[in-house]
Amino acid sequence: MPRVLAIVVGYRPQEALLKQSIESYAPQVDKVLLWQNSPISFAHPKVELCGDGSNRGISTALNYARERALLEEYDYLLTMDQDSVWEDFSAYLSMALEAPEPALLGPYVNKEPVGKSFEASLLLITSGMLVSAPLLRLLGPWREDFAVDALDVDYVLRAAAMGIPAYRVGAGCLHQQFGQRHKEGLFHVYDYSPDRLYAIYRNHLLLFRQYGKVAEPVKQMFYQRWLGSRPIRILLGEKQRLSKFKSIFRGIRDSRRIYGKKVGVVTWFATPNYGTTLQAYATVKALQLLGLAPSLLHRFELPDGFRQVRENLNRLLGIRRFWKYTPDPWPEKTRRIKEFCKAECPSVHIVTKGQLKRLQRDTQLFLAGSDQLWNPLDHFRPFEFLAFAEDVPRAAFATSLGVEQIPPEFQEKMRSYLVDFGPISMREQSGVEAVSALTGRKDIALSADPVFLMPATHWRKLAAPVSRPEEPYILCYLLSFGTDTEALGKALQGTGVHRILAVPAGENPHPTLGEVQGNTGIREFVSLVEGASLVVTDSFHGLCMSAILERNMLLLRRFRDGEYASQNGRLYHLASLLGLDNRFWDGFLPASPVDWALTRSRVSALRENAWEVLRRTVL
């Protein structure tokens, strides 16, 4: 039987009701943490009192319980209110453990679930929510800047934004009191204080702006209730009307302000290489899920005179010097990638010194992102080492050197760039060792690539719905144009899949094996990977996405081992972590498909690692 830890937050409770509540679920859980937001005297064999008796809201208590659940290796955390009473909690728990997929689970509240099983819903409340240990790790802590209101809304929407569903469980029932409901004249009112009303409006509206379309069902319900009937009830049936309406208007006003620490992110994106944009997108989404306000920074040089301003303006307007201009072989692909970035990745162009000063003033953290941003053999720029940051804190998350070692001629310069950095994490172990040796620091962390932050369910929702053939196909995504495609093509005939599709890369815009899919944007690329019978790739992110979406793969080496500029090490490192060392092309196809039972758990471990490192880096 899974081990369950329960947390209930008490604030001036009615002793009889609190006892009834705890006894309705205590027999089926291993321990109950009773958090005291006011001094409480309560004795029960399974109850442990915690908290110091001062009112610290709900989020502090939930996060304390989360840490205890993970530290003491409980399987589930059950979150409860002091005035909630279960009707047949054992039936609820029994059915919840049979959920069809990893999900947030909650009860039907004040309504018998007759004939129900699992109903998808974004309207779970904190009381009765059951969260598994893996989801506690993945979703992270509850927001402590939301003391009470909308904590449950944020947690459910955070999960939904990552592709994790929430279900109401069709067994048992939770009887819950919502506030101090009573009748005044013709209306039932709740008589929330002005401060509570401010938090209710600000927090909910802020979340609707943060989560966008994901929050639409919750937003509609909130608008109907809190912007519809509730103000009328306050006006006609409650006291302190003026103070309450002032608080509501302040909450609405403050919800429209940029909220959360502003983070300027430097990484590669909007290039002809799909992986660069995928990892930038995942970084931005993860930072937003942490309640931050990220913006990708388009590359600029430190403005120094008219010449540099002109260069930055040309870059902003897309103007290239005519003698360096190369026609785009796939303009529709480029348009789709740029449109995706415009829609999904907020970004900032810096052209003048004044704009740079404002950026430095308004930003609380500059973050060097992932990909081969610090590859010394590929455009070694001060910009990518945040040399423009001045006094603003700097950090790096899952960045990569691309190569195994830092060439001697770059070491002193790179050391001077890194001296002002706070937390640094690298994507490969060789990068951890190289930067540790270069800087003398022992705290350089290893982190998975940002694309692992999001589970397969998120990527499937991102994929374009109709962008791949129905019949089986092999997908080729090759960055190298030196592959022996004739030998490879003959080998692929042995798979029994006769249709081969190829997507062009920036490094290899004209692939010679397969039907070229020249109009493939980011959503279409994810869709093609998801539907492929086999993915043939020498791309790091081709391997990442194939592993996340559980597609059989054949890995090719883009470089000869031992070459000065070889980037094979990063592919070897990731394949080893995932247990996919046997997927490399050595003149013949792998003898068996991928063992997803093994690889799936390793992908989950990489996801947990990436979230842990990211939180430590930016929070």
Coordinates of C-alpha atoms in Angstrom, one line a residue:
M1 CA 0.0 0.0 0.0
P2 CA 1.5 3.4 -0.9
R3 CA 2.6 5.7 1.9
V4 CA 0.5 8.8 2.2
L5 CA 1.4 12.0 4.2
A6 CA -1.4 14.4 4.9
I7 CA -1.2 18.1 5.8
V8 CA -4.0 20.2 7.3
V9 CA -3.6 23.9 8.1
G10 CA -5.4 25.1 11.3
Y11 CA -6.4 28.6 12.1
R12 CA -8.7 29.1 15.1
P13 CA -10.5 25.9 14.2
Q14 CA -13.7 24.6 15.8
E15 CA -12.3 21.7 17.8
A16 CA -15.2 19.3 17.1
L17 CA -15.1 20.0 13.4
L18 CA -11.3 19.7 13.2
K19 CA -11.6 16.3 15.0
Q20 CA -14.3 15.1 12.7
S21 CA -12.3 16.2 9.6
I22 CA -9.0 14.5 10.6
E23 CA -10.8 11.3 11.7
S24 CA -12.5 11.0 8.3
Y25 CA -9.2 10.3 6.6
A26 CA -6.5 9.6 9.3
P27 CA -7.1 5.7 9.3
Q28 CA -6.0 5.5 5.6
V29 CA -2.9 7.8 5.8
D30 CA 0.4 7.2 7.5
K31 CA 0.8 10.6 9.2
V32 CA -1.1 13.9 9.5
L33 CA 0.8 17.1 9.9
L34 CA -1.3 19.7 11.7
W35 CA 0.2 23.1 10.9
Q36 CA -0.6 25.7 13.5
N37 CA -1.4 29.1 12.1
S38 CA -2.7 29.8 15.6
P39 CA -2.0 27.9 18.8
I40 CA -3.9 24.5 18.7
S41 CA -4.2 21.8 21.3
F42 CA -5.0 18.5 19.6
A43 CA -4.0 14.9 20.3
H44 CA -4.3 12.0 17.9
P45 CA -1.9 9.0 17.4
K46 CA -1.2 9.9 13.8
V47 CA -1.1 13.7 14.2
E48 CA 2.1 15.7 14.5
L49 CA 1.8 19.4 15.4
C50 CA 4.1 21.7 13.4
G51 CA 4.3 25.5 12.8
D52 CA 4.9 28.1 15.5
G53 CA 1.3 29.4 15.9
S54 CA 1.8 32.5 13.9
N55 CA -0.4 33.0 10.8
R56 CA 1.8 32.4 7.8
G57 CA -0.9 31.5 5.3
I58 CA -1.2 28.2 3.6
S59 CA 1.7 28.1 1.1
T60 CA 4.4 27.9 3.8
A61 CA 2.6 24.9 5.4
L62 CA 2.2 23.1 2.0
N63 CA 5.8 23.6 1.1
Y64 CA 6.9 22.3 4.5
A65 CA 4.8 19.2 3.9
R66 CA 6.2 18.8 0.4
E67 CA 9.7 18.8 1.7
R68 CA 8.8 16.3 4.4
A69 CA 7.1 14.0 1.9
L70 CA 10.1 13.9 -0.4
L71 CA 12.7 13.7 2.4
E72 CA 10.9 10.8 4.2
E73 CA 10.0 9.1 0.9
Y74 CA 6.2 9.1 1.0
D75 CA 4.4 8.2 -2.2
Y76 CA 1.7 10.8 -2.0
L77 CA 0.9 14.1 -0.3
L78 CA -2.8 14.8 0.7
T79 CA -3.6 18.5 1.3
M80 CA -6.5 19.3 3.5
D81 CA -8.5 22.2 5.0
Q82 CA -9.5 22.2 8.6
D83 CA -13.2 22.3 7.8
S84 CA -13.4 19.5 5.2
V85 CA -15.0 16.2 6.1
W86 CA -14.7 13.1 3.9
E87 CA -17.5 10.7 3.1
D88 CA -15.7 7.4 2.4
F89 CA -12.1 8.6 1.9
S90 CA -11.0 4.9 1.6
A91 CA -13.0 4.6 -1.7
Y92 CA -11.5 7.9 -3.0
L93 CA -8.0 6.8 -2.2
S94 CA -8.5 3.3 -3.7
M95 CA -9.8 4.7 -7.0
A96 CA -7.2 7.5 -7.1
L97 CA -4.4 4.9 -7.0
E98 CA -5.9 3.5 -10.3
A99 CA -5.6 6.8 -12.2
P100 CA -5.0 6.2 -15.9
E101 CA -1.9 8.4 -16.0
P102 CA 0.3 10.6 -13.8
A103 CA -2.1 13.4 -12.8
L104 CA -3.2 15.8 -10.0
L105 CA -6.2 14.2 -8.3
G106 CA -9.0 15.8 -6.4
P107 CA -12.5 14.9 -5.1
Y108 CA -16.0 15.9 -6.0
V109 CA -16.9 18.6 -3.5
N110 CA -20.4 18.8 -1.9
K111 CA -21.7 16.7 -4.8
E112 CA -22.0 12.9 -4.9
P113 CA -20.0 11.5 -7.9
V114 CA -22.8 9.1 -9.0
G115 CA -21.7 7.1 -12.0
K116 CA -18.4 8.9 -12.4
S117 CA -14.9 7.5 -12.8
F118 CA -12.2 10.1 -13.7
E119 CA -13.3 13.5 -15.0
A120 CA -10.7 15.9 -16.4
S121 CA -11.1 19.2 -14.6
L122 CA -9.0 22.4 -13.9
L123 CA -11.2 23.3 -10.9
L124 CA -9.6 21.1 -8.2
I125 CA -9.3 22.8 -4.8
T126 CA -6.5 22.5 -2.3
S127 CA -8.5 20.4 0.1
G128 CA -8.5 16.8 -0.9
M129 CA -5.8 17.2 -3.6
L130 CA -3.6 14.1 -3.9
V131 CA -0.2 14.6 -5.4
S132 CA 2.3 11.9 -6.1
A133 CA 6.0 12.3 -5.1
P134 CA 7.2 12.4 -8.8
L135 CA 4.8 15.3 -9.5
L136 CA 5.8 17.1 -6.3
R137 CA 9.4 17.0 -7.6
L138 CA 8.4 18.1 -11.1
L139 CA 5.9 20.8 -10.2
G140 CA 8.0 22.3 -7.4
P141 CA 6.8 24.2 -4.4
W142 CA 3.6 26.2 -4.0
R143 CA 3.9 29.9 -4.6
E144 CA 4.8 31.6 -1.3
D145 CA 4.0 35.0 -2.7
F146 CA 0.3 33.8 -2.7
A147 CA -0.4 33.3 1.0
V148 CA -3.8 31.7 0.6
D149 CA -5.8 32.5 -2.5
A150 CA -5.4 30.9 -5.9
L151 CA -2.7 28.5 -4.7
D152 CA -4.7 25.6 -6.0
V153 CA -5.4 27.4 -9.3
D154 CA -1.7 28.0 -9.9
Y155 CA -0.7 24.4 -9.1
V156 CA -3.4 23.0 -11.4
L157 CA -2.6 25.4 -14.2
R158 CA 1.2 24.9 -13.8
A159 CA 0.6 21.2 -14.3
A160 CA -1.7 21.8 -17.3
A161 CA 0.9 24.1 -18.9
M162 CA 3.4 21.2 -18.6
G163 CA 0.9 18.8 -20.2
I164 CA 0.0 17.1 -16.9
P165 CA -3.8 16.5 -16.5
A166 CA -5.9 17.0 -13.4
Y167 CA -8.8 14.6 -12.6
R168 CA -11.7 14.5 -10.3
V169 CA -12.0 11.1 -8.8
G170 CA -15.4 9.4 -9.0
A171 CA -15.5 7.9 -5.5
G172 CA -16.0 9.3 -2.1
C173 CA -17.1 12.9 -1.6
L174 CA -15.6 15.9 0.3
H175 CA -18.0 18.1 2.3
Q176 CA -16.4 21.5 2.4
Q177 CA -17.3 24.9 3.9
F178 CA -16.3 27.8 1.7
G179 CA -15.8 30.8 4.0
Q180 CA -18.3 32.0 6.5
R181 CA -21.4 31.8 4.3
H182 CA -24.6 33.3 5.7
K183 CA -27.7 35.0 4.5
E184 CA -28.2 38.8 4.4
G185 CA -31.5 39.8 3.0
L186 CA -32.1 38.1 -0.3
F187 CA -28.5 36.9 -0.8
H188 CA -26.1 34.3 0.6
V189 CA -22.8 36.2 1.2
Y190 CA -19.3 35.2 2.3
D191 CA -18.2 38.5 3.8
Y192 CA -14.5 38.2 2.9
S193 CA -12.3 41.0 4.3
P194 CA -11.0 43.7 1.9
D195 CA -7.5 42.2 2.1
R196 CA -8.8 38.8 1.0
L197 CA -10.8 40.3 -1.9
Y198 CA -7.6 42.1 -3.0
A199 CA -5.7 38.8 -3.1
I200 CA -8.5 36.9 -4.7
Y201 CA -8.8 39.3 -7.7
R202 CA -5.1 40.1 -8.1
N203 CA -3.9 36.5 -7.9
H204 CA -6.5 35.0 -10.2
L205 CA -6.2 37.7 -12.9
L206 CA -2.4 37.5 -12.7
L207 CA -2.5 33.8 -13.3
F208 CA -4.9 34.1 -16.2
R209 CA -2.5 36.5 -17.9
Q210 CA 0.5 34.2 -17.1
Y211 CA -1.0 30.9 -18.4
G212 CA -3.0 32.3 -21.3
K213 CA -5.1 29.8 -23.2
V214 CA -4.4 27.0 -20.7
A215 CA -6.4 29.0 -18.1
E216 CA -9.5 29.7 -20.2
P217 CA -12.0 27.3 -18.5
V218 CA -11.0 28.7 -15.0
K219 CA -11.1 32.2 -16.3
Q220 CA -14.6 31.9 -17.6
M221 CA -15.8 30.5 -14.3
F222 CA -14.0 33.3 -12.4
Y223 CA -15.5 36.0 -14.6
Q224 CA -19.0 34.7 -14.2
R225 CA -18.7 34.5 -10.4
W226 CA -16.3 37.2 -9.2
L227 CA -16.9 39.8 -11.9
G228 CA -20.6 39.0 -12.2
S229 CA -22.6 38.0 -9.1
R230 CA -20.2 38.6 -6.3
P231 CA -19.9 42.4 -6.7
I232 CA -23.7 42.6 -6.7
R233 CA -23.9 40.6 -3.5
I234 CA -21.2 42.8 -1.8
L235 CA -23.1 45.9 -2.9
L236 CA -26.5 44.7 -1.6
G237 CA -25.7 42.4 1.3
E238 CA -22.3 43.2 2.9
K239 CA -20.7 45.8 5.2
Q240 CA -17.5 47.8 4.4
R241 CA -18.7 48.2 0.8
L242 CA -16.4 51.1 -0.1
S243 CA -13.3 49.4 1.3
K244 CA -14.1 46.2 -0.4
F245 CA -14.6 47.8 -3.8
K246 CA -11.4 49.8 -3.4
S247 CA -9.6 46.5 -2.7
I248 CA -11.2 44.8 -5.8
F249 CA -10.1 47.7 -8.1
R250 CA -6.6 47.7 -6.6
G251 CA -6.4 43.9 -7.2
I252 CA -7.5 44.3 -10.8
R253 CA -5.0 47.1 -11.3
D254 CA -2.1 45.3 -9.8
S255 CA -2.8 42.1 -11.7
R256 CA -1.9 44.0 -14.9
R257 CA 1.5 45.0 -13.7
I258 CA 4.6 42.9 -14.7
Y259 CA 4.9 40.6 -11.8
G260 CA 7.8 38.5 -10.8
K261 CA 11.6 38.9 -11.2
K262 CA 12.6 40.0 -14.7
V263 CA 15.1 37.7 -16.3
G264 CA 17.0 38.6 -19.5
V265 CA 18.0 35.3 -21.3
V266 CA 20.8 35.0 -23.7
T267 CA 20.7 31.9 -25.9
W268 CA 20.4 30.9 -29.5
F269 CA 16.9 31.0 -31.0
A270 CA 14.9 31.6 -34.2
T271 CA 17.7 29.9 -36.3
P272 CA 17.3 27.4 -39.1
N273 CA 18.3 24.7 -36.5
Y274 CA 15.2 23.4 -34.7
G275 CA 17.0 22.4 -31.5
T276 CA 18.1 26.0 -30.7
T277 CA 14.6 27.3 -30.7
L278 CA 13.2 24.3 -28.9
Q279 CA 15.6 24.7 -26.0
A280 CA 15.0 28.5 -25.9
Y281 CA 11.2 27.9 -25.9
A282 CA 11.5 25.4 -23.0
T283 CA 13.7 27.8 -21.0
V284 CA 11.2 30.6 -21.3
K285 CA 8.2 28.4 -20.5
A286 CA 10.0 27.0 -17.4
L287 CA 10.9 30.5 -16.1
Q288 CA 7.3 31.6 -16.6
L289 CA 6.1 28.5 -14.7
L290 CA 8.3 29.7 -11.8
G291 CA 6.5 33.0 -11.7
L292 CA 9.3 35.0 -13.4
A293 CA 9.1 37.4 -16.3
P294 CA 11.7 36.2 -18.9
S295 CA 12.7 37.9 -22.2
L296 CA 15.1 36.5 -24.8
L297 CA 17.7 39.0 -25.8
H298 CA 18.5 39.3 -29.5
R299 CA 22.2 39.5 -30.1
F300 CA 23.7 43.0 -29.9
E301 CA 27.2 44.5 -29.5
L302 CA 27.8 47.1 -26.9
P303 CA 26.7 50.3 -28.6
D304 CA 29.7 52.4 -29.2
G305 CA 29.2 55.1 -31.8
F306 CA 27.0 55.3 -34.9
R307 CA 28.6 52.3 -36.7
Q308 CA 27.4 49.9 -34.0
V309 CA 24.0 51.5 -33.8
R310 CA 23.6 51.1 -37.5
E311 CA 24.7 47.4 -37.2
N312 CA 22.1 46.8 -34.5
L313 CA 19.4 48.6 -36.5
N314 CA 20.2 46.4 -39.5
R315 CA 19.9 43.3 -37.4
L316 CA 16.6 44.5 -36.0
L317 CA 15.2 45.2 -39.4
G318 CA 16.6 42.1 -41.0
I319 CA 18.9 44.0 -43.4
R320 CA 22.0 42.2 -44.5
R321 CA 25.0 43.5 -46.4
F322 CA 24.3 42.6 -50.0
W323 CA 27.8 41.0 -50.5
K324 CA 27.1 38.7 -47.6
Y325 CA 23.6 37.9 -48.4
T326 CA 22.7 34.2 -49.2
P327 CA 19.1 33.5 -50.5
D328 CA 17.0 31.5 -48.0
P329 CA 16.5 28.0 -49.5
W330 CA 13.4 27.4 -47.3
P331 CA 11.6 30.8 -46.7
E332 CA 8.4 29.2 -45.4
K333 CA 10.3 27.2 -42.8
T334 CA 12.0 30.4 -41.7
R335 CA 8.7 32.3 -41.5
R336 CA 7.1 29.6 -39.4
I337 CA 10.0 29.5 -37.0
K338 CA 10.0 33.2 -36.6
E339 CA 6.2 33.3 -36.1
F340 CA 6.5 30.6 -33.5
C341 CA 9.1 32.6 -31.6
K342 CA 7.1 35.8 -31.9
A343 CA 4.0 34.0 -30.4
E344 CA 5.7 31.9 -27.8
C345 CA 9.0 33.6 -26.8
P346 CA 9.0 37.2 -25.6
S347 CA 12.1 38.9 -26.8
V348 CA 13.9 42.3 -26.7
H349 CA 15.9 44.1 -29.3
I350 CA 18.6 46.4 -28.0
V351 CA 19.8 49.1 -30.5
T352 CA 20.9 52.1 -28.5
K353 CA 22.9 52.7 -25.3
G354 CA 19.8 54.2 -23.7
Q355 CA 17.9 51.0 -24.2
L356 CA 20.8 49.0 -22.7
K357 CA 20.7 51.2 -19.6
R358 CA 17.0 50.7 -19.2
L359 CA 17.5 46.9 -19.6
Q360 CA 20.1 46.9 -16.9
R361 CA 18.0 49.0 -14.6
D362 CA 14.8 46.9 -15.0
T363 CA 16.3 43.4 -15.0
Q364 CA 17.0 41.5 -11.8
L365 CA 18.9 38.6 -13.4
F366 CA 20.7 37.9 -16.7
L367 CA 20.8 34.2 -17.6
A368 CA 23.1 32.5 -20.1
G369 CA 21.0 29.8 -21.5
S370 CA 21.6 26.4 -23.1
D371 CA 22.9 25.1 -26.4
Q372 CA 26.5 25.5 -27.5
L373 CA 26.5 29.0 -26.3
W374 CA 30.0 28.9 -24.9
N375 CA 31.6 26.9 -27.8
P376 CA 35.0 28.7 -28.1
L377 CA 35.3 27.5 -31.7
D378 CA 32.0 29.1 -32.8
H379 CA 31.7 32.9 -32.6
F380 CA 33.3 33.5 -29.2
R381 CA 31.4 36.7 -28.3
P382 CA 31.4 38.8 -25.1
F383 CA 27.6 39.0 -25.5
E384 CA 27.1 35.3 -24.9
F385 CA 29.0 35.6 -21.6
L386 CA 26.8 38.5 -20.4
A387 CA 29.6 41.0 -20.6
F388 CA 27.0 43.8 -20.9
A389 CA 25.4 43.0 -17.5
E390 CA 27.3 45.6 -15.4
D391 CA 26.1 45.2 -11.8
V392 CA 23.1 42.9 -12.5
P393 CA 23.5 39.4 -11.2
R394 CA 24.5 36.8 -13.8
A395 CA 23.9 33.0 -13.9
A396 CA 24.2 30.2 -16.4
F397 CA 21.8 27.3 -16.9
A398 CA 22.6 24.1 -18.8
T399 CA 25.0 25.8 -21.2
S400 CA 27.5 23.9 -23.3
L401 CA 31.0 24.2 -24.6
G402 CA 30.2 21.9 -27.5
V403 CA 33.7 20.5 -27.4
E404 CA 35.4 18.4 -24.8
Q405 CA 38.0 20.9 -23.6
I406 CA 38.6 24.7 -23.7
P407 CA 41.5 25.4 -26.1
P408 CA 44.4 27.2 -24.4
E409 CA 44.1 30.3 -26.5
F410 CA 40.6 31.0 -25.1
Q411 CA 41.1 30.1 -21.5
E412 CA 42.2 33.5 -20.1
K413 CA 39.5 35.4 -21.9
M414 CA 36.8 32.9 -20.8
R415 CA 38.0 33.0 -17.2
S416 CA 37.7 36.8 -17.2
Y417 CA 34.1 36.6 -18.4
L418 CA 33.1 34.0 -15.8
V419 CA 34.5 35.7 -12.8
D420 CA 31.3 37.7 -12.1
F421 CA 28.9 34.7 -12.5
G422 CA 26.8 33.4 -9.7
P423 CA 25.3 29.8 -10.2
I424 CA 26.6 28.0 -13.3
S425 CA 25.4 24.7 -14.6
M426 CA 26.7 22.9 -17.7
R427 CA 24.9 20.4 -20.0
E428 CA 27.8 17.8 -20.2
Q429 CA 30.1 16.4 -17.6
S430 CA 33.1 17.4 -19.7
G431 CA 31.8 21.0 -19.5
V432 CA 31.5 20.8 -15.7
E433 CA 35.1 19.5 -15.4
A434 CA 36.5 22.1 -17.9
V435 CA 34.8 25.1 -16.3
S436 CA 35.6 23.9 -12.8
A437 CA 39.3 23.6 -13.7
L438 CA 39.2 27.0 -15.4
T439 CA 37.6 28.9 -12.6
G440 CA 38.7 26.9 -9.6
R441 CA 35.1 26.6 -8.5
K442 CA 33.7 23.4 -7.0
D443 CA 30.0 24.3 -7.3
I444 CA 29.6 24.0 -11.1
A445 CA 26.5 21.8 -11.5
L446 CA 25.4 19.3 -14.2
S447 CA 22.0 19.9 -15.7
A448 CA 20.0 18.3 -18.5
D449 CA 19.1 20.3 -21.6
P450 CA 16.0 22.6 -21.1
V451 CA 13.9 20.5 -23.5
F452 CA 13.8 17.8 -20.8
L453 CA 12.0 20.3 -18.5
M454 CA 8.7 19.6 -20.3
P455 CA 7.2 16.1 -20.4
A456 CA 6.0 14.4 -23.5
T457 CA 2.4 15.5 -22.9
H458 CA 3.5 19.1 -23.2
W459 CA 5.3 18.6 -26.5
R460 CA 2.4 16.6 -28.0
K461 CA 0.1 19.5 -27.3
L462 CA 2.6 21.9 -28.9
A463 CA 2.8 19.7 -32.1
A464 CA 0.9 20.9 -35.2
P465 CA -2.3 18.7 -35.3
V466 CA -2.2 17.8 -39.0
S467 CA 1.4 17.9 -40.4
R468 CA 2.5 14.4 -41.0
P469 CA 1.4 11.5 -43.3
E470 CA -0.8 8.7 -42.0
E471 CA 1.3 5.9 -43.3
P472 CA 4.5 4.7 -41.5
Y473 CA 7.6 6.8 -42.3
I474 CA 11.2 7.2 -41.2
L475 CA 12.3 10.8 -40.3
C476 CA 15.8 11.9 -41.2
Y477 CA 17.2 15.0 -39.4
L478 CA 20.9 15.2 -40.3
L479 CA 23.1 18.2 -39.6
S480 CA 26.0 16.7 -41.5
F481 CA 26.0 16.6 -45.2
G482 CA 28.9 14.1 -45.3
T483 CA 26.9 11.1 -44.3
D484 CA 27.1 8.0 -46.6
T485 CA 23.4 8.3 -47.5
E486 CA 23.6 5.5 -50.1
A487 CA 24.7 2.9 -47.5
L488 CA 22.3 4.3 -44.9
G489 CA 19.4 4.2 -47.4
K490 CA 20.1 0.5 -48.2
A491 CA 20.1 -0.3 -44.5
L492 CA 16.9 1.5 -43.9
Q493 CA 15.1 -0.7 -46.5
G494 CA 15.5 -3.5 -43.9
T495 CA 13.1 -1.8 -41.5
G496 CA 10.1 -2.6 -43.8
V497 CA 9.2 1.2 -43.8
H498 CA 9.5 2.5 -47.3
R499 CA 8.7 6.2 -46.9
I500 CA 11.5 8.4 -45.8
L501 CA 11.0 12.1 -44.9
A502 CA 13.8 14.6 -44.4
V503 CA 13.8 18.0 -42.7
P504 CA 16.4 20.5 -43.7
A505 CA 18.8 21.9 -41.1
G506 CA 20.7 25.2 -41.2
E507 CA 24.0 23.2 -41.5
N508 CA 22.5 20.9 -44.1
P509 CA 19.7 22.7 -46.0
H510 CA 19.6 20.2 -48.9
P511 CA 19.4 16.7 -47.5
T512 CA 19.9 13.9 -50.1
L513 CA 18.1 11.1 -48.3
G514 CA 14.3 11.2 -48.2
E515 CA 11.5 13.6 -49.3
V516 CA 12.5 17.0 -48.1
Q517 CA 9.9 18.7 -45.9
G518 CA 10.9 22.3 -46.6
N519 CA 8.0 24.0 -44.9
T520 CA 8.6 22.4 -41.5
G521 CA 8.3 24.9 -38.6
I522 CA 8.8 24.1 -34.9
R523 CA 5.3 22.6 -34.3
E524 CA 5.5 20.6 -37.5
F525 CA 9.0 19.3 -36.5
V526 CA 7.7 18.1 -33.2
S527 CA 4.8 16.4 -34.9
L528 CA 7.0 14.7 -37.4
V529 CA 9.2 13.3 -34.6
E530 CA 6.2 12.2 -32.6
G531 CA 4.7 10.2 -35.6
A532 CA 7.9 8.6 -36.9
S533 CA 8.5 4.9 -36.9
L534 CA 12.2 5.6 -36.7
V535 CA 14.2 8.9 -36.3
V536 CA 17.6 8.9 -38.0
T537 CA 19.7 11.8 -36.6
D538 CA 23.1 13.2 -35.7
S539 CA 21.5 16.1 -33.9
F540 CA 21.7 16.5 -30.1
H541 CA 18.1 17.8 -29.9
G542 CA 17.0 15.2 -32.4
L543 CA 18.1 12.6 -29.8
C544 CA 16.5 14.6 -27.0
M545 CA 13.1 14.8 -28.6
S546 CA 13.1 11.2 -29.8
A547 CA 13.8 10.1 -26.2
I548 CA 11.1 12.3 -24.7
L549 CA 8.5 11.2 -27.3
E550 CA 9.7 7.6 -27.1
R551 CA 10.6 7.1 -30.8
N552 CA 13.0 4.5 -31.9
M553 CA 16.1 6.1 -33.2
L554 CA 19.3 5.6 -35.1
L555 CA 22.1 7.9 -34.0
L556 CA 24.9 9.0 -36.4
R557 CA 28.2 10.6 -35.6
R558 CA 28.5 14.1 -37.1
F559 CA 32.3 14.2 -36.7
R560 CA 35.1 11.8 -36.7
D561 CA 36.2 10.9 -33.2
G562 CA 39.4 12.7 -32.2
E563 CA 38.8 15.7 -34.5
Y564 CA 39.9 19.0 -33.0
A565 CA 36.3 20.5 -33.4
S566 CA 34.4 17.2 -32.7
Q567 CA 31.1 17.6 -31.0
N568 CA 30.4 13.9 -30.7
G569 CA 31.1 13.9 -26.9
R570 CA 27.8 15.7 -26.1
L571 CA 25.9 13.0 -28.0
Y572 CA 27.8 10.2 -26.3
H573 CA 27.2 11.7 -22.9
L574 CA 23.4 12.0 -23.4
A575 CA 23.1 8.6 -25.0
S576 CA 25.0 7.1 -22.1
L577 CA 22.7 8.8 -19.5
L578 CA 19.6 7.5 -21.3
G579 CA 20.9 3.9 -21.8
L580 CA 21.0 4.4 -25.6
D581 CA 24.7 3.7 -26.3
N582 CA 23.7 0.8 -28.7
R583 CA 21.7 3.1 -31.0
F584 CA 24.7 4.4 -32.9
W585 CA 25.1 3.6 -36.6
D586 CA 28.2 1.4 -37.2
G587 CA 27.2 0.1 -40.6
F588 CA 24.1 -1.8 -39.5
L589 CA 20.8 -1.2 -37.7
P590 CA 20.3 -1.9 -34.0
A591 CA 19.1 -5.5 -33.4
S592 CA 16.2 -4.5 -31.2
P593 CA 13.9 -1.5 -30.4
V594 CA 14.6 0.8 -27.5
D595 CA 13.8 -0.6 -24.0
W596 CA 11.5 2.3 -23.0
A597 CA 10.9 0.9 -19.5
L598 CA 14.6 1.7 -18.8
T599 CA 14.8 4.9 -20.8
R600 CA 11.5 6.4 -19.6
S601 CA 12.8 6.4 -16.0
R602 CA 16.0 8.0 -17.0
V603 CA 14.2 10.7 -18.9
S604 CA 12.2 11.4 -15.8
A605 CA 15.4 11.6 -13.8
L606 CA 16.8 14.2 -16.2
R607 CA 13.6 16.2 -15.9
E608 CA 13.8 16.3 -12.1
N609 CA 17.5 17.2 -12.3
A610 CA 16.8 20.1 -14.7
W611 CA 14.0 21.5 -12.6
E612 CA 16.1 21.3 -9.4
V613 CA 19.1 23.0 -11.0
L614 CA 16.9 25.7 -12.6
R615 CA 15.1 26.6 -9.4
R616 CA 18.4 26.7 -7.6
T617 CA 19.8 29.0 -10.3
V618 CA 17.1 31.6 -10.6
L619 CA 15.1 31.7 -7.4

